[in-house]
mmCIF file of C-alpha atoms in Angstrom:
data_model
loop_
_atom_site.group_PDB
_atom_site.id
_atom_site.type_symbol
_atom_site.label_atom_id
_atom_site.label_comp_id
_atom_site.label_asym_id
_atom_site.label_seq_id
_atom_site.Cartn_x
_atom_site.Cartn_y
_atom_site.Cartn_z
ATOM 1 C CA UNK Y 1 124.984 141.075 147.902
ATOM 2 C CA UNK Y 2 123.190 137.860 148.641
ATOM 3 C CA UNK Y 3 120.698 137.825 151.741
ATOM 4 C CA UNK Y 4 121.625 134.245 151.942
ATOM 5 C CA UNK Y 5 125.142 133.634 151.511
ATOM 6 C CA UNK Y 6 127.025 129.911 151.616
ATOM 7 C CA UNK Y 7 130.701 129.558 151.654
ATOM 8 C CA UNK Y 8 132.087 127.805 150.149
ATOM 9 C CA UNK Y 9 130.563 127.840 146.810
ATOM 10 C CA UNK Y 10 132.605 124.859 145.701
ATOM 11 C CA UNK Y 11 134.626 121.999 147.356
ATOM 12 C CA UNK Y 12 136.627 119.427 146.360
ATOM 13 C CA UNK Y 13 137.758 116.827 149.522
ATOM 14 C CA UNK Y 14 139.237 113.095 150.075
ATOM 15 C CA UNK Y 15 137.308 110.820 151.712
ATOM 16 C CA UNK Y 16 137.260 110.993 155.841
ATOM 17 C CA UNK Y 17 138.095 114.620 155.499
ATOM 18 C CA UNK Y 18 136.300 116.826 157.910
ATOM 19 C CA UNK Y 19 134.258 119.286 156.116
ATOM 20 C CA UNK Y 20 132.380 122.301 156.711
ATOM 21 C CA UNK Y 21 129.572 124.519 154.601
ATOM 22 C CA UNK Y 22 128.738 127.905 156.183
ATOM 23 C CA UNK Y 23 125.734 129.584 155.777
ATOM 24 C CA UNK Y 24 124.550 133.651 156.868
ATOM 25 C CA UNK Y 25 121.380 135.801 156.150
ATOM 26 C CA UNK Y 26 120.490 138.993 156.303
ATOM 27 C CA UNK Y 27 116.959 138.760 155.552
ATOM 28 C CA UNK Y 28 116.221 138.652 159.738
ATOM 29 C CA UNK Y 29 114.356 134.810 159.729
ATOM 30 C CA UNK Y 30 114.543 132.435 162.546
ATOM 31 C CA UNK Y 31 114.286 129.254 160.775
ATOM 32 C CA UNK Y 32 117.076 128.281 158.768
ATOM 33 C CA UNK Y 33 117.483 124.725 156.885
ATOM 34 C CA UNK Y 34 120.292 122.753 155.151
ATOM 35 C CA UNK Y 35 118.822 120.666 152.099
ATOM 36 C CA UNK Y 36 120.660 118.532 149.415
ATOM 37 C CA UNK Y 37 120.235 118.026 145.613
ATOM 38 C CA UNK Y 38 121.141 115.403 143.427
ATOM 39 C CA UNK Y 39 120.605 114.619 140.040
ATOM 40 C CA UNK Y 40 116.881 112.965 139.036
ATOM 41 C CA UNK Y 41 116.100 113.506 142.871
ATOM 42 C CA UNK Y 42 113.780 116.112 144.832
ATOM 43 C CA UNK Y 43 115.677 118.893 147.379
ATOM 44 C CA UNK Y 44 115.992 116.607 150.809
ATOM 45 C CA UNK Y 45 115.926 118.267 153.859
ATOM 46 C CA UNK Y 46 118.998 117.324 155.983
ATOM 47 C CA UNK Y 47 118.339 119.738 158.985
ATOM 48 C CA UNK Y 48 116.449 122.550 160.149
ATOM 49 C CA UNK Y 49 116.457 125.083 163.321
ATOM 50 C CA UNK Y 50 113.715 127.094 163.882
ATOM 51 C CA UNK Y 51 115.467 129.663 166.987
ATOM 52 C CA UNK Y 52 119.411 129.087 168.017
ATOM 53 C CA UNK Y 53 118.400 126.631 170.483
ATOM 54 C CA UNK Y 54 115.721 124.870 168.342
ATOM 55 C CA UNK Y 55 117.441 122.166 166.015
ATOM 56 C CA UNK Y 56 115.715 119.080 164.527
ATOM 57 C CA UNK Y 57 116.694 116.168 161.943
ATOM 58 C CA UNK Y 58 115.270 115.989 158.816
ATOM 59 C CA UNK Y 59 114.958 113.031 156.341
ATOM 60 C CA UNK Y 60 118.594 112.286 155.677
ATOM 61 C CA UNK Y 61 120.240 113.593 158.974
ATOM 62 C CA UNK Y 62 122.668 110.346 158.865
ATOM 63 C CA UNK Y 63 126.841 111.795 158.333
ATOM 64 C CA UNK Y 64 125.418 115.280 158.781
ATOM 65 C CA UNK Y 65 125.854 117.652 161.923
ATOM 66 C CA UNK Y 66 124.823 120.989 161.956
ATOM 67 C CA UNK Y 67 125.621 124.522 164.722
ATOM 68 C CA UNK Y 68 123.173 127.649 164.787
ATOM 69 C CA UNK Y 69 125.916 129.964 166.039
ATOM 70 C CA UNK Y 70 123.789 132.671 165.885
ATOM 71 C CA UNK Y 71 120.345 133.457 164.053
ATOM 72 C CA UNK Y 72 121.855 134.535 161.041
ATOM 73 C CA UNK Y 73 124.665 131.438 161.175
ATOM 74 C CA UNK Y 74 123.546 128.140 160.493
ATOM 75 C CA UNK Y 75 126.343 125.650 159.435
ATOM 76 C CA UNK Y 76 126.572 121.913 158.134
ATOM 77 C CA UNK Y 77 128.981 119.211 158.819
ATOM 78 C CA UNK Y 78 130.111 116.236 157.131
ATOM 79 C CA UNK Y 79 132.402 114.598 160.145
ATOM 80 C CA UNK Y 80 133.883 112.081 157.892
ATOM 81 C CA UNK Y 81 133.141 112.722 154.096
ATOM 82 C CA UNK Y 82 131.947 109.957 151.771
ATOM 83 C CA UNK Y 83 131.336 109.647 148.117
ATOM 84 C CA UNK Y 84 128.068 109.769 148.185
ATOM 85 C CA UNK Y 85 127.766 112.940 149.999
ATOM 86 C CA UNK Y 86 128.982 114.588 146.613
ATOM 87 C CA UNK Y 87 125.870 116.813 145.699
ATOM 88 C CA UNK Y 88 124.835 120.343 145.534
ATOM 89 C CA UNK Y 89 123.885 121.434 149.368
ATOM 90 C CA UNK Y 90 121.369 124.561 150.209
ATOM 91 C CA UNK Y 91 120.762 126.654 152.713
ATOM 92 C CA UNK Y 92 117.151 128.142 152.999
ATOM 93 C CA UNK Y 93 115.870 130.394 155.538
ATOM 94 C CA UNK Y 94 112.158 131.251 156.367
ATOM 95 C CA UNK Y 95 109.837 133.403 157.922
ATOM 96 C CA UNK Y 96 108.353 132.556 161.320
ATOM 97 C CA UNK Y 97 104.978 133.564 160.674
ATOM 98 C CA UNK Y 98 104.818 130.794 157.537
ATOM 99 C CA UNK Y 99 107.640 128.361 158.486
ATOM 100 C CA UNK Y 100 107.519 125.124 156.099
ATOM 101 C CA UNK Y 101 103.703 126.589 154.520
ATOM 102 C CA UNK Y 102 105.709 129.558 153.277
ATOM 103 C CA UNK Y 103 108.357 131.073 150.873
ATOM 104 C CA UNK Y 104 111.874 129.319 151.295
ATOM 105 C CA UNK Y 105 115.126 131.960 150.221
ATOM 106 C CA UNK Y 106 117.907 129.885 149.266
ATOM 107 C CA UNK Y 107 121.190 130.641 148.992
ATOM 108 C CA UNK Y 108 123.274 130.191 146.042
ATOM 109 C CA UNK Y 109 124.489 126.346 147.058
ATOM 110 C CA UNK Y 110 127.562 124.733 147.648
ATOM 111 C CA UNK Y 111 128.932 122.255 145.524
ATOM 112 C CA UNK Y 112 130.822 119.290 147.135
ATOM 113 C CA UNK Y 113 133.197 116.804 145.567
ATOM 114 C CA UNK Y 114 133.785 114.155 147.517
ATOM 115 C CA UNK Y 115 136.663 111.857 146.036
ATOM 116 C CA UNK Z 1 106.451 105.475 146.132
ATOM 117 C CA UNK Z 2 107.632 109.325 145.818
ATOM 118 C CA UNK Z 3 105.994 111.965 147.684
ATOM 119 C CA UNK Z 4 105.876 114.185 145.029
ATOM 120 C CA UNK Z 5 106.805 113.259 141.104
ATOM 121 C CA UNK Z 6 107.011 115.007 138.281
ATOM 122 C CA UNK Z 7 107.974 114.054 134.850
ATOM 123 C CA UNK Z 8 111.389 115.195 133.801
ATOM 124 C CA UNK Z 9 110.344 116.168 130.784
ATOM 125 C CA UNK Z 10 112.365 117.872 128.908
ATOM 126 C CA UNK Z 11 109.677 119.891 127.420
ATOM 127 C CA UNK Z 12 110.879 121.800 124.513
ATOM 128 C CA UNK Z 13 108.518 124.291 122.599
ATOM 129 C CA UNK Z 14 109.505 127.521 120.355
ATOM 130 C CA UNK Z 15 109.024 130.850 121.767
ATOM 131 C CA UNK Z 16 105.296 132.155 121.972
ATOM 132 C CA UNK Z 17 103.925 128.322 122.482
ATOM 133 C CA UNK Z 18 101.963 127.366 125.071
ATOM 134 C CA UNK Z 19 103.495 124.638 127.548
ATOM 135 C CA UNK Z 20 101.561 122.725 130.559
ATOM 136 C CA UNK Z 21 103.008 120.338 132.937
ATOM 137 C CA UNK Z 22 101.427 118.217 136.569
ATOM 138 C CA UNK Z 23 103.047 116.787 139.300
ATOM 139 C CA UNK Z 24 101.311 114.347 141.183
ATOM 140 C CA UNK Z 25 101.398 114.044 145.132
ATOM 141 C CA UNK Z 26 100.477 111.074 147.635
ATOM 142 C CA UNK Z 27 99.655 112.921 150.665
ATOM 143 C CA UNK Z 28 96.130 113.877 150.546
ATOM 144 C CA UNK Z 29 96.422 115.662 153.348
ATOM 145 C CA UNK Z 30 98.739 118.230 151.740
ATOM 146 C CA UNK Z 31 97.807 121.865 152.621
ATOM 147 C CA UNK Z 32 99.810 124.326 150.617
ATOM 148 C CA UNK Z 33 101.371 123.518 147.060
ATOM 149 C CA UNK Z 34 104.121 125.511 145.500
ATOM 150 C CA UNK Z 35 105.963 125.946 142.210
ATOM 151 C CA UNK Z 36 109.815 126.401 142.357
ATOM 152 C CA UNK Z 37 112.132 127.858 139.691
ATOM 153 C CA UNK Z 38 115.686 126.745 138.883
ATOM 154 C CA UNK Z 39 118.130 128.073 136.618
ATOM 155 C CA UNK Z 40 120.386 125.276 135.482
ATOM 156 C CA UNK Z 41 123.121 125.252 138.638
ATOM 157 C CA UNK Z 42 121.171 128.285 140.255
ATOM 158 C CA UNK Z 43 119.051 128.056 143.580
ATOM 159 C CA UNK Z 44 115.813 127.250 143.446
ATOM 160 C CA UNK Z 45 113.003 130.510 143.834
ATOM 161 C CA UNK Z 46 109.544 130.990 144.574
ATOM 162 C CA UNK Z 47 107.646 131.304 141.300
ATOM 163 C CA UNK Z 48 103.827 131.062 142.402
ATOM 164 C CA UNK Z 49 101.831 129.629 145.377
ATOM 165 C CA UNK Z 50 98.947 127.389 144.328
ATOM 166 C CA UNK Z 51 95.923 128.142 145.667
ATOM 167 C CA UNK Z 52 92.441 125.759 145.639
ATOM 168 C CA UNK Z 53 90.456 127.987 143.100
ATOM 169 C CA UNK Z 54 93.582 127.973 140.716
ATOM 170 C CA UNK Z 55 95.321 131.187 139.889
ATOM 171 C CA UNK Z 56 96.987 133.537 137.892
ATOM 172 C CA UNK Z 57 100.895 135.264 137.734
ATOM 173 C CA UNK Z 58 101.100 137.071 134.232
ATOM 174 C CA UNK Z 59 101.560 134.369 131.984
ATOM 175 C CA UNK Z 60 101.544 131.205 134.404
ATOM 176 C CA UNK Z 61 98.740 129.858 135.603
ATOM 177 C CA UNK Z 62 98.406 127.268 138.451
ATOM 178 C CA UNK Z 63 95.513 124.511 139.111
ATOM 179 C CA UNK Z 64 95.239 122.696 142.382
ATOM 180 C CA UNK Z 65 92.984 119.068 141.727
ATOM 181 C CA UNK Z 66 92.643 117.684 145.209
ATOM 182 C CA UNK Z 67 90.604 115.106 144.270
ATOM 183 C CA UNK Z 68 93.365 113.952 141.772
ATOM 184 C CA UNK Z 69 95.838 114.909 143.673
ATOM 185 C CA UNK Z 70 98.148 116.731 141.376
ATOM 186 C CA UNK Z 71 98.968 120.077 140.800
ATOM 187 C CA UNK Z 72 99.525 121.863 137.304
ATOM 188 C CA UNK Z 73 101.684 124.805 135.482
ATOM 189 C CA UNK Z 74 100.456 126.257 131.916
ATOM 190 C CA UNK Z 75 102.946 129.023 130.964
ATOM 191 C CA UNK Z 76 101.856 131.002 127.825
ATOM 192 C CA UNK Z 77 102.909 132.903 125.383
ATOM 193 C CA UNK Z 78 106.342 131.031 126.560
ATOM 194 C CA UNK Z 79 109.983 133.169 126.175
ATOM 195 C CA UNK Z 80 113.276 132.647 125.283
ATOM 196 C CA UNK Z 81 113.991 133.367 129.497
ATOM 197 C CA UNK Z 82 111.350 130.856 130.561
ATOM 198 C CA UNK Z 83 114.009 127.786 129.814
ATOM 199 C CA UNK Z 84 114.386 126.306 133.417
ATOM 200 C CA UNK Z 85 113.589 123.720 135.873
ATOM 201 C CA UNK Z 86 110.306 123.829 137.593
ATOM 202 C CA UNK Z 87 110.199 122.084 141.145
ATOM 203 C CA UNK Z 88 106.887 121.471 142.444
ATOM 204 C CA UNK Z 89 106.341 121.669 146.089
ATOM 205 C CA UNK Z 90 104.499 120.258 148.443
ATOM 206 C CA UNK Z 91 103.450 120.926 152.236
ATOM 207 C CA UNK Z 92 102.405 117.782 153.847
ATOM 208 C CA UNK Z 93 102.606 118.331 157.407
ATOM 209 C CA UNK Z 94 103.677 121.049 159.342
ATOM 210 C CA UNK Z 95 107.579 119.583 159.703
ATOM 211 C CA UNK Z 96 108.368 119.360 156.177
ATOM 212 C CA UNK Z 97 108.222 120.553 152.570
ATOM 213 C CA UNK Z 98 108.382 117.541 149.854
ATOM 214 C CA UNK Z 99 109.991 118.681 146.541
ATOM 215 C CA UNK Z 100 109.557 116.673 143.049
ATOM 216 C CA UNK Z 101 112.887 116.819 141.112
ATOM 217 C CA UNK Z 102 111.507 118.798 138.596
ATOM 218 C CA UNK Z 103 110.436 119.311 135.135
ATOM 219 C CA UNK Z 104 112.661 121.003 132.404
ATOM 220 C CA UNK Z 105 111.213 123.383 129.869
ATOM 221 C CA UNK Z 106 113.283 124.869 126.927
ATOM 222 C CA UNK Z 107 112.166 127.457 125.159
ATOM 223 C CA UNK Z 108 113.590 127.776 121.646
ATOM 224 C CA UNK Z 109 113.802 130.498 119.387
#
């Protein structure tokens, strides 16, 4: 199994659906971040959360919310979903002791459609 | 202008050849540097850290030029299992890691 897992792996949705990408690790890391990737374009961090109460915006926060339910539960939201939020999301976790100067795990993305 | 850019490539070169790529970065402040695998539709993972004084993994090597501000991959003696994307990364500050979308290497048999 996975030490990061997302569900769902793929998602097809209308737009101004409510949508939700869920994201658990085993691995035992306190920081836990949400990037997307599009084609021709760098991984852009959308938020990260270094504890459960610890949750900060990244560069393209904007449509996105996010809920650290527990350390090893970090999930995304897309309150109302737009075209161009169609893209392959990650979830990443981290050590502590090397936070954003260390190794990211990633799980195995989520593809969104939006239509 | 990007943080971090690569060229796309794609690089493609028959198994046993010798490929080398850079990617270039803008903040000279930068402290750690990274190179990312991904499988086409896979998540990206760790391949090497890139240290000042350049170093070794097997057959990859990795070249830090602060001065020129880019970073560089040689893989050699290159295999049929090397075709992927390689992200380089970038540490600029303590917030935030800035990837380059990547350059694409085929290996061919």
């Amino acid at each position: 199994d996975a030490d990061v897992t997302q569900t769902p792996r793929n998602r097809i949705t209308k737009t101004g659906k409510r949508i939700m990408l869920e994201c658990s690790q085993t691995k035992g890391h306190d920081r836990m971040y949400w990037y997307r990737q599009d084609p021709g374009l760098g991984l852009q961090l959308i938020y990260y959360s270094f504890d459960v109460k610890d949750i900060n915006k990244g560069e393209i926060s904007d449509g996105y919310s996010v809920s650290r339910q527990a350390q090893a539960k970090f999930s995304l939201s897309l309150e109302s979903a737009i075209p161009n939020q169609t893209a392959l999301y990650f979830c990443a976790t981290s050590d502590s002791g090397s936070g954003f100067a260390g190794e990211l795990f990633f799980g195995e993305g989520s593809r969104l459609t939006v239509l | 202008r990007k943080e971090v850019e690569q060229d796309p490539g794609p690089f493609n070169v028959p198994e046993g050849a010798t490929v080398a790529f850079n990617c270039t970065y803008s903040n000279s402040a930068s402290q750690s540097f990274f190179w990312y695998r991904q499988d086409c539709r896979k998540e990206p993972k760790l391949l090497m850290s890139v240290y000042s004084s350049g170093n070794e993994d097997g057959r990859f090597t990795a070249q830090l030029n602060r001065a020129s501000q880019y970073i560089s991959l040689l893989i050699r003696d290159s295999k049929l299992s090397d075709s992927a994307t390689y992200l380089c990364v970038v540490n600029p500050n303590d917030y935030k890691l800035s990837f380059g979308a990547g350059t694409t290497v085929t290996v061919r048999a």
